[in-house]
């Protein structure tokens, strides 16, 4: 009986021990095997390549290789030089106006003719803070050739101007100024058709204006007004024949009753008076520039209030870079220049003549080159 009880207890113990693992598995929520990861990995595994170690034999000397670059140039670092800014402005212009008329079997008639007018203009201007210096040189010369007559001069002028100005501050447009002007011509002038006796030559006349005053020069306006209460005007007549005749206001020669010269005429005539000079350059339209110059002078001693006038007005029309049209006028009045002089047979002057208004008009199309 005891043996059966012992066997029963042993069988019961083994049964209980067999049921314990099944109960723990059923109660645990963790799966017995891990789930498979479905994430794609793009990582590529590259295995390092093993290189064989080279053994340098005994007695071999290693040297540093020499590299040469024959296809390249050495790099040179250039130092940038400091340049002082220039306060000078300049203008160089050459103009040539041409006109031509030709007739072949023309029933209405006419003479073939060719005209040419050349000009040079140079300007050198300096401006820095309180100081300003303006310089200009203008040269003009024109000729006309017509069938059946000799070559004639149509224009002739040399004009040189220089003005130095100083102002107290940069906000002031009034300058203390000193101005010098010089005018003359290049070749002989005649009263056509008479070509035997010249009525003017180089430095006969020549005019020099020199004085001190004040200038009004607004910034960027192309306007310049010069006022001088103390200006010297010197008239030069270096041709003695013209000086003996008293041309252009100089004292003429003293002659005897037979017309022989006792005292030759003077070559210079000095005046002292007031000078007003005005220049204005304005672009009034596209490729249209108006250029104005006015010179007024009156003498204190000889004829105060009698004003000498030199007024020039030009309208420049720019067609393109090299072609330009020009319309210009000039008016001159000087009471020292007399016209219609009457001489007797012995050479004595019966009527010295009268001063008159001189007028010149120009219309031309030609070449213009700035350099």
mmCIF file of N, CA and C in Angstrom, residues 153-253:
data_model
loop_
_atom_site.group_PDB
_atom_site.id
_atom_site.type_symbol
_atom_site.label_atom_id
_atom_site.label_comp_id
_atom_site.label_asym_id
_atom_site.label_seq_id
_atom_site.Cartn_x
_atom_site.Cartn_y
_atom_site.Cartn_z
ATOM 1 N N UNK A 153 39.480 134.402 -100.487
ATOM 2 C CA UNK A 153 39.359 133.996 -99.081
ATOM 3 C C UNK A 153 37.965 134.342 -98.569
ATOM 4 N N UNK A 154 37.365 133.404 -97.849
ATOM 5 C CA UNK A 154 36.028 133.631 -97.294
ATOM 6 C C UNK A 154 36.021 133.732 -95.771
ATOM 7 N N UNK A 155 37.017 133.185 -95.107
ATOM 8 C CA UNK A 155 37.078 133.269 -93.645
ATOM 9 C C UNK A 155 38.527 133.117 -93.214
ATOM 10 N N UNK A 156 38.898 133.836 -92.149
ATOM 11 C CA UNK A 156 40.280 133.801 -91.677
ATOM 12 C C UNK A 156 40.310 134.324 -90.247
ATOM 13 N N UNK A 157 40.661 133.474 -89.291
ATOM 14 C CA UNK A 157 40.657 133.920 -87.894
ATOM 15 C C UNK A 157 41.560 133.034 -87.052
ATOM 16 N N UNK A 158 42.258 133.676 -86.122
ATOM 17 C CA UNK A 158 42.996 133.001 -85.054
ATOM 18 C C UNK A 158 42.564 133.653 -83.751
ATOM 19 N N UNK A 159 42.051 132.868 -82.822
ATOM 20 C CA UNK A 159 41.570 133.409 -81.553
ATOM 21 C C UNK A 159 42.096 132.558 -80.403
ATOM 22 N N UNK A 160 42.844 133.200 -79.509
ATOM 23 C CA UNK A 160 43.437 132.532 -78.349
ATOM 24 C C UNK A 160 42.924 133.205 -77.084
ATOM 25 N N UNK A 161 42.488 132.389 -76.124
ATOM 26 C CA UNK A 161 41.915 132.927 -74.890
ATOM 27 C C UNK A 161 42.404 132.121 -73.696
ATOM 28 N N UNK A 162 42.680 132.834 -72.588
ATOM 29 C CA UNK A 162 43.107 132.177 -71.354
ATOM 30 C C UNK A 162 42.563 132.967 -70.164
ATOM 31 N N UNK A 163 41.948 132.253 -69.218
ATOM 32 C CA UNK A 163 41.353 132.884 -68.039
ATOM 33 C C UNK A 163 41.734 132.085 -66.797
ATOM 34 N N UNK A 164 42.251 132.776 -65.792
ATOM 35 C CA UNK A 164 42.604 132.168 -64.513
ATOM 36 C C UNK A 164 41.673 132.732 -63.450
ATOM 37 N N UNK A 165 41.059 131.839 -62.663
ATOM 38 C CA UNK A 165 40.120 132.273 -61.639
ATOM 39 C C UNK A 165 40.381 131.620 -60.298
ATOM 40 N N UNK A 166 40.065 132.351 -59.230
ATOM 41 C CA UNK A 166 40.206 131.838 -57.862
ATOM 42 C C UNK A 166 38.979 132.260 -57.058
ATOM 43 N N UNK A 167 38.436 131.336 -56.267
ATOM 44 C CA UNK A 167 37.279 131.622 -55.421
ATOM 45 C C UNK A 167 37.596 131.241 -53.979
ATOM 46 N N UNK A 168 36.818 131.800 -53.055
ATOM 47 C CA UNK A 168 37.090 131.596 -51.636
ATOM 48 C C UNK A 168 36.626 130.233 -51.143
ATOM 49 N N UNK A 169 35.514 129.734 -51.654
ATOM 50 C CA UNK A 169 35.013 128.432 -51.227
ATOM 51 C C UNK A 169 34.312 127.767 -52.399
ATOM 52 N N UNK A 170 34.056 126.482 -52.272
ATOM 53 C CA UNK A 170 33.501 125.698 -53.373
ATOM 54 C C UNK A 170 32.013 125.939 -53.589
ATOM 55 N N UNK A 171 31.346 126.605 -52.662
ATOM 56 C CA UNK A 171 29.924 126.902 -52.822
ATOM 57 C C UNK A 171 29.686 128.233 -53.523
ATOM 58 N N UNK A 172 30.745 128.964 -53.778
ATOM 59 C CA UNK A 172 30.641 130.277 -54.414
ATOM 60 C C UNK A 172 30.960 130.152 -55.897
ATOM 61 N N UNK A 173 30.124 130.734 -56.756
ATOM 62 C CA UNK A 173 30.330 130.672 -58.197
ATOM 63 C C UNK A 173 31.034 131.911 -58.749
ATOM 64 N N UNK A 174 31.394 132.857 -57.898
ATOM 65 C CA UNK A 174 32.105 134.058 -58.334
ATOM 66 C C UNK A 174 33.606 133.870 -58.116
ATOM 67 N N UNK A 175 34.378 134.146 -59.158
ATOM 68 C CA UNK A 175 35.822 133.974 -59.136
ATOM 69 C C UNK A 175 36.505 135.332 -59.308
ATOM 70 N N UNK A 176 37.624 135.518 -58.612
ATOM 71 C CA UNK A 176 38.530 136.609 -58.953
ATOM 72 C C UNK A 176 39.327 136.150 -60.172
ATOM 73 N N UNK A 177 39.285 136.917 -61.247
ATOM 74 C CA UNK A 177 39.797 136.413 -62.524
ATOM 75 C C UNK A 177 40.780 137.380 -63.170
ATOM 76 N N UNK A 178 41.680 136.777 -63.943
ATOM 77 C CA UNK A 178 42.588 137.498 -64.840
ATOM 78 C C UNK A 178 42.419 136.875 -66.217
ATOM 79 N N UNK A 179 42.183 137.716 -67.227
ATOM 80 C CA UNK A 179 41.835 137.209 -68.555
ATOM 81 C C UNK A 179 42.723 137.842 -69.614
ATOM 82 N N UNK A 180 43.076 137.016 -70.619
ATOM 83 C CA UNK A 180 43.843 137.493 -71.770
ATOM 84 C C UNK A 180 43.236 136.908 -73.038
ATOM 85 N N UNK A 181 42.983 137.766 -74.027
ATOM 86 C CA UNK A 181 42.468 137.365 -75.340
ATOM 87 C C UNK A 181 43.394 137.901 -76.422
ATOM 88 N N UNK A 182 43.562 137.108 -77.474
ATOM 89 C CA UNK A 182 44.378 137.553 -78.601
ATOM 90 C C UNK A 182 43.705 137.113 -79.891
ATOM 91 N N UNK A 183 43.537 138.057 -80.828
ATOM 92 C CA UNK A 183 42.882 137.785 -82.106
ATOM 93 C C UNK A 183 43.732 138.330 -83.246
ATOM 94 N N UNK A 184 43.829 137.548 -84.322
ATOM 95 C CA UNK A 184 44.470 138.016 -85.544
ATOM 96 C C UNK A 184 44.006 137.128 -86.694
ATOM 97 N N UNK A 185 44.730 137.183 -87.831
ATOM 98 C CA UNK A 185 44.381 136.383 -89.001
ATOM 99 C C UNK A 185 45.636 135.742 -89.565
ATOM 100 N N UNK A 186 45.459 134.871 -90.586
ATOM 101 C CA UNK A 186 46.576 134.100 -91.121
ATOM 102 C C UNK A 186 47.186 134.759 -92.351
ATOM 103 N N UNK A 187 46.383 135.072 -93.343
ATOM 104 C CA UNK A 187 46.907 135.543 -94.632
ATOM 105 C C UNK A 187 46.351 136.922 -94.970
ATOM 106 N N UNK A 188 46.805 137.451 -96.101
ATOM 107 C CA UNK A 188 46.397 138.787 -96.534
ATOM 108 C C UNK A 188 44.917 138.820 -96.893
ATOM 109 N N UNK A 189 44.302 139.952 -96.604
ATOM 110 C CA UNK A 189 42.929 140.187 -97.010
ATOM 111 C C UNK A 189 42.870 141.280 -98.059
ATOM 112 N N UNK A 190 41.941 141.139 -99.010
ATOM 113 C CA UNK A 190 41.826 142.094 -100.112
ATOM 114 C C UNK A 190 40.385 142.554 -100.236
ATOM 115 N N UNK A 191 40.238 143.715 -100.875
ATOM 116 C CA UNK A 191 38.920 144.200 -101.233
ATOM 117 C C UNK A 191 38.684 143.799 -102.685
ATOM 118 N N UNK A 192 38.090 142.615 -102.851
ATOM 119 C CA UNK A 192 37.943 142.034 -104.186
ATOM 120 C C UNK A 192 37.041 142.901 -105.054
ATOM 121 N N UNK A 193 37.343 142.972 -106.360
ATOM 122 C CA UNK A 193 38.303 142.167 -107.129
ATOM 123 C C UNK A 193 39.735 142.691 -107.122
ATOM 124 N N UNK A 194 40.017 143.799 -106.426
ATOM 125 C CA UNK A 194 41.377 144.338 -106.381
ATOM 126 C C UNK A 194 42.250 143.438 -105.514
ATOM 127 N N UNK A 195 43.308 142.875 -106.102
ATOM 128 C CA UNK A 195 44.224 142.004 -105.380
ATOM 129 C C UNK A 195 45.614 142.610 -105.286
ATOM 130 N N UNK A 196 45.767 143.849 -105.665
ATOM 131 C CA UNK A 196 47.088 144.478 -105.668
ATOM 132 C C UNK A 196 47.458 145.050 -104.305
ATOM 133 N N UNK A 197 46.497 145.543 -103.574
ATOM 134 C CA UNK A 197 46.774 146.205 -102.296
ATOM 135 C C UNK A 197 46.041 145.481 -101.176
ATOM 136 N N UNK A 198 46.760 144.850 -100.264
ATOM 137 C CA UNK A 198 46.084 144.176 -99.144
ATOM 138 C C UNK A 198 45.520 145.189 -98.156
ATOM 139 N N UNK A 199 44.375 144.874 -97.616
ATOM 140 C CA UNK A 199 43.759 145.732 -96.607
ATOM 141 C C UNK A 199 43.956 145.175 -95.200
ATOM 142 N N UNK A 200 44.506 143.971 -95.084
ATOM 143 C CA UNK A 200 44.831 143.378 -93.784
ATOM 144 C C UNK A 200 45.864 142.281 -94.002
ATOM 145 N N UNK A 201 46.637 142.014 -92.950
ATOM 146 C CA UNK A 201 47.665 140.976 -92.984
ATOM 147 C C UNK A 201 47.722 140.290 -91.617
ATOM 148 N N UNK A 202 48.644 139.321 -91.516
ATOM 149 C CA UNK A 202 48.906 138.713 -90.216
ATOM 150 C C UNK A 202 49.456 139.779 -89.260
ATOM 151 N N UNK A 203 48.866 139.898 -88.118
ATOM 152 C CA UNK A 203 49.185 140.908 -87.103
ATOM 153 C C UNK A 203 48.944 142.326 -87.601
ATOM 154 N N UNK A 204 48.081 142.457 -88.591
ATOM 155 C CA UNK A 204 47.665 143.786 -89.047
ATOM 156 C C UNK A 204 46.203 143.676 -89.496
ATOM 157 N N UNK A 205 45.237 143.649 -88.609
ATOM 158 C CA UNK A 205 45.469 143.955 -87.193
ATOM 159 C C UNK A 205 45.667 142.717 -86.330
ATOM 160 N N UNK A 206 46.154 142.963 -85.120
ATOM 161 C CA UNK A 206 46.174 141.980 -84.054
ATOM 162 C C UNK A 206 45.662 142.649 -82.794
ATOM 163 N N UNK A 207 44.779 141.978 -82.074
ATOM 164 C CA UNK A 207 44.150 142.580 -80.896
ATOM 165 C C UNK A 207 44.512 141.774 -79.651
ATOM 166 N N UNK A 208 44.924 142.493 -78.610
ATOM 167 C CA UNK A 208 45.241 141.868 -77.326
ATOM 168 C C UNK A 208 44.423 142.544 -76.233
ATOM 169 N N UNK A 209 43.658 141.727 -75.506
ATOM 170 C CA UNK A 209 42.911 142.198 -74.340
ATOM 171 C C UNK A 209 43.528 141.559 -73.100
ATOM 172 N N UNK A 210 43.804 142.382 -72.097
ATOM 173 C CA UNK A 210 44.370 141.858 -70.852
ATOM 174 C C UNK A 210 43.834 142.679 -69.689
ATOM 175 N N UNK A 211 43.268 141.988 -68.699
ATOM 176 C CA UNK A 211 42.711 142.712 -67.568
ATOM 177 C C UNK A 211 42.353 141.798 -66.423
ATOM 178 N N UNK A 212 41.892 142.414 -65.349
ATOM 179 C CA UNK A 212 41.488 141.695 -64.143
ATOM 180 C C UNK A 212 40.058 142.076 -63.799
ATOM 181 N N UNK A 213 39.352 141.122 -63.234
ATOM 182 C CA UNK A 213 37.961 141.378 -62.879
ATOM 183 C C UNK A 213 37.382 140.207 -62.115
ATOM 184 N N UNK A 214 36.134 139.909 -62.388
ATOM 185 C CA UNK A 214 35.444 138.812 -61.721
ATOM 186 C C UNK A 214 34.656 138.006 -62.747
ATOM 187 N N UNK A 215 34.514 136.711 -62.466
ATOM 188 C CA UNK A 215 33.799 135.806 -63.370
ATOM 189 C C UNK A 215 32.712 135.077 -62.597
ATOM 190 N N UNK A 216 31.577 134.902 -63.246
ATOM 191 C CA UNK A 216 30.483 134.104 -62.694
ATOM 192 C C UNK A 216 30.385 132.828 -63.518
ATOM 193 N N UNK A 217 30.698 131.685 -62.880
ATOM 194 C CA UNK A 217 30.743 130.400 -63.578
ATOM 195 C C UNK A 217 29.935 129.389 -62.771
ATOM 196 N N UNK A 218 28.642 129.251 -63.009
ATOM 197 C CA UNK A 218 27.855 128.241 -62.288
ATOM 198 C C UNK A 218 28.264 126.834 -62.702
ATOM 199 N N UNK A 219 28.126 125.923 -61.760
ATOM 200 C CA UNK A 219 28.577 124.546 -61.976
ATOM 201 C C UNK A 219 27.705 123.833 -62.993
ATOM 202 N N UNK A 220 28.340 123.265 -64.044
ATOM 203 C CA UNK A 220 27.651 122.416 -65.004
ATOM 204 C C UNK A 220 26.658 123.104 -65.901
ATOM 205 N N UNK A 221 26.715 124.424 -66.043
ATOM 206 C CA UNK A 221 25.756 125.155 -66.870
ATOM 207 C C UNK A 221 26.324 125.560 -68.224
ATOM 208 N N UNK A 222 27.633 125.445 -68.421
ATOM 209 C CA UNK A 222 28.241 125.888 -69.671
ATOM 210 C C UNK A 222 28.197 127.389 -69.851
ATOM 211 N N UNK A 223 28.059 128.115 -68.743
ATOM 212 C CA UNK A 223 27.895 129.575 -68.780
ATOM 213 C C UNK A 223 29.096 130.232 -68.114
ATOM 214 N N UNK A 224 29.583 131.328 -68.728
ATOM 215 C CA UNK A 224 30.721 132.057 -68.175
ATOM 216 C C UNK A 224 30.537 133.540 -68.471
ATOM 217 N N UNK A 225 30.459 134.343 -67.423
ATOM 218 C CA UNK A 225 30.322 135.793 -67.549
ATOM 219 C C UNK A 225 31.517 136.449 -66.881
ATOM 220 N N UNK A 226 32.268 137.236 -67.663
ATOM 221 C CA UNK A 226 33.470 137.907 -67.165
ATOM 222 C C UNK A 226 33.252 139.416 -67.214
ATOM 223 N N UNK A 227 33.478 140.084 -66.075
ATOM 224 C CA UNK A 227 33.323 141.534 -65.957
ATOM 225 C C UNK A 227 34.643 142.125 -65.494
ATOM 226 N N UNK A 228 35.172 143.060 -66.276
ATOM 227 C CA UNK A 228 36.452 143.669 -65.933
ATOM 228 C C UNK A 228 36.368 145.184 -66.083
ATOM 229 N N UNK A 229 36.513 145.930 -64.983
ATOM 230 C CA UNK A 229 36.542 147.393 -65.097
ATOM 231 C C UNK A 229 37.917 147.935 -65.463
ATOM 232 N N UNK A 230 38.912 147.068 -65.479
ATOM 233 C CA UNK A 230 40.282 147.497 -65.787
ATOM 234 C C UNK A 230 40.861 146.553 -66.831
ATOM 235 N N UNK A 231 40.667 146.863 -68.092
ATOM 236 C CA UNK A 231 41.169 146.019 -69.181
ATOM 237 C C UNK A 231 41.950 146.865 -70.177
ATOM 238 N N UNK A 232 43.049 146.305 -70.588
ATOM 239 C CA UNK A 232 43.899 146.939 -71.586
ATOM 240 C C UNK A 232 43.586 146.349 -72.952
ATOM 241 N N UNK A 233 43.409 147.208 -73.947
ATOM 242 C CA UNK A 233 43.221 146.764 -75.321
ATOM 243 C C UNK A 233 44.355 147.333 -76.166
ATOM 244 N N UNK A 234 45.127 146.444 -76.760
ATOM 245 C CA UNK A 234 46.241 146.855 -77.611
ATOM 246 C C UNK A 234 45.951 146.412 -79.036
ATOM 247 N N UNK A 235 46.021 147.353 -79.967
ATOM 248 C CA UNK A 235 45.827 147.074 -81.391
ATOM 249 C C UNK A 235 47.183 147.141 -82.080
ATOM 250 N N UNK A 236 47.557 146.048 -82.752
ATOM 251 C CA UNK A 236 48.848 145.974 -83.441
ATOM 252 C C UNK A 236 48.624 146.032 -84.945
ATOM 253 N N UNK A 237 49.380 146.889 -85.613
ATOM 254 C CA UNK A 237 49.398 146.956 -87.076
ATOM 255 C C UNK A 237 50.868 146.900 -87.478
ATOM 256 N N UNK A 238 51.374 145.688 -87.698
ATOM 257 C CA UNK A 238 52.794 145.502 -87.959
ATOM 258 C C UNK A 238 53.151 145.663 -89.427
ATOM 259 N N UNK A 239 52.165 145.837 -90.291
ATOM 260 C CA UNK A 239 52.434 146.178 -91.692
ATOM 261 C C UNK A 239 52.582 147.699 -91.778
ATOM 262 N N UNK A 240 53.769 148.154 -92.205
ATOM 263 C CA UNK A 240 54.040 149.587 -92.154
ATOM 264 C C UNK A 240 53.201 150.376 -93.140
ATOM 265 N N UNK A 241 52.892 149.813 -94.288
ATOM 266 C CA UNK A 241 52.042 150.530 -95.244
ATOM 267 C C UNK A 241 50.665 150.802 -94.652
ATOM 268 N N UNK A 242 50.103 149.801 -93.990
ATOM 269 C CA UNK A 242 48.805 150.001 -93.352
ATOM 270 C C UNK A 242 48.922 150.953 -92.163
ATOM 271 N N UNK A 243 50.032 150.864 -91.430
ATOM 272 C CA UNK A 243 50.228 151.777 -90.302
ATOM 273 C C UNK A 243 50.371 153.217 -90.782
ATOM 274 N N UNK A 244 51.047 153.420 -91.911
ATOM 275 C CA UNK A 244 51.184 154.782 -92.448
ATOM 276 C C UNK A 244 49.835 155.362 -92.855
ATOM 277 N N UNK A 245 48.917 154.495 -93.267
ATOM 278 C CA UNK A 245 47.578 154.971 -93.644
ATOM 279 C C UNK A 245 46.666 155.156 -92.439
ATOM 280 N N UNK A 246 47.149 154.792 -91.252
ATOM 281 C CA UNK A 246 46.326 154.933 -90.051
ATOM 282 C C UNK A 246 45.232 153.894 -89.949
ATOM 283 N N UNK A 247 45.468 152.703 -90.499
ATOM 284 C CA UNK A 247 44.454 151.648 -90.478
ATOM 285 C C UNK A 247 44.235 151.131 -89.065
ATOM 286 N N UNK A 248 42.997 150.772 -88.773
ATOM 287 C CA UNK A 248 42.573 150.129 -87.526
ATOM 288 C C UNK A 248 42.819 151.002 -86.293
ATOM 289 N N UNK A 249 42.851 152.311 -86.492
ATOM 290 C CA UNK A 249 42.897 153.224 -85.352
ATOM 291 C C UNK A 249 44.265 153.691 -84.929
ATOM 292 N N UNK A 250 45.356 153.175 -85.511
ATOM 293 C CA UNK A 250 46.689 153.637 -85.124
ATOM 294 C C UNK A 250 46.937 155.040 -85.687
ATOM 295 N N UNK A 251 47.905 155.727 -85.120
ATOM 296 C CA UNK A 251 48.232 157.073 -85.581
ATOM 297 C C UNK A 251 48.951 156.983 -86.923
ATOM 298 N N UNK A 252 48.411 157.646 -87.928
ATOM 299 C CA UNK A 252 48.955 157.550 -89.284
ATOM 300 C C UNK A 252 50.215 158.385 -89.434
ATOM 301 N N UNK A 253 50.892 158.188 -90.565
ATOM 302 C CA UNK A 253 52.152 158.883 -90.831
ATOM 303 C C UNK A 253 51.910 160.356 -91.122
#
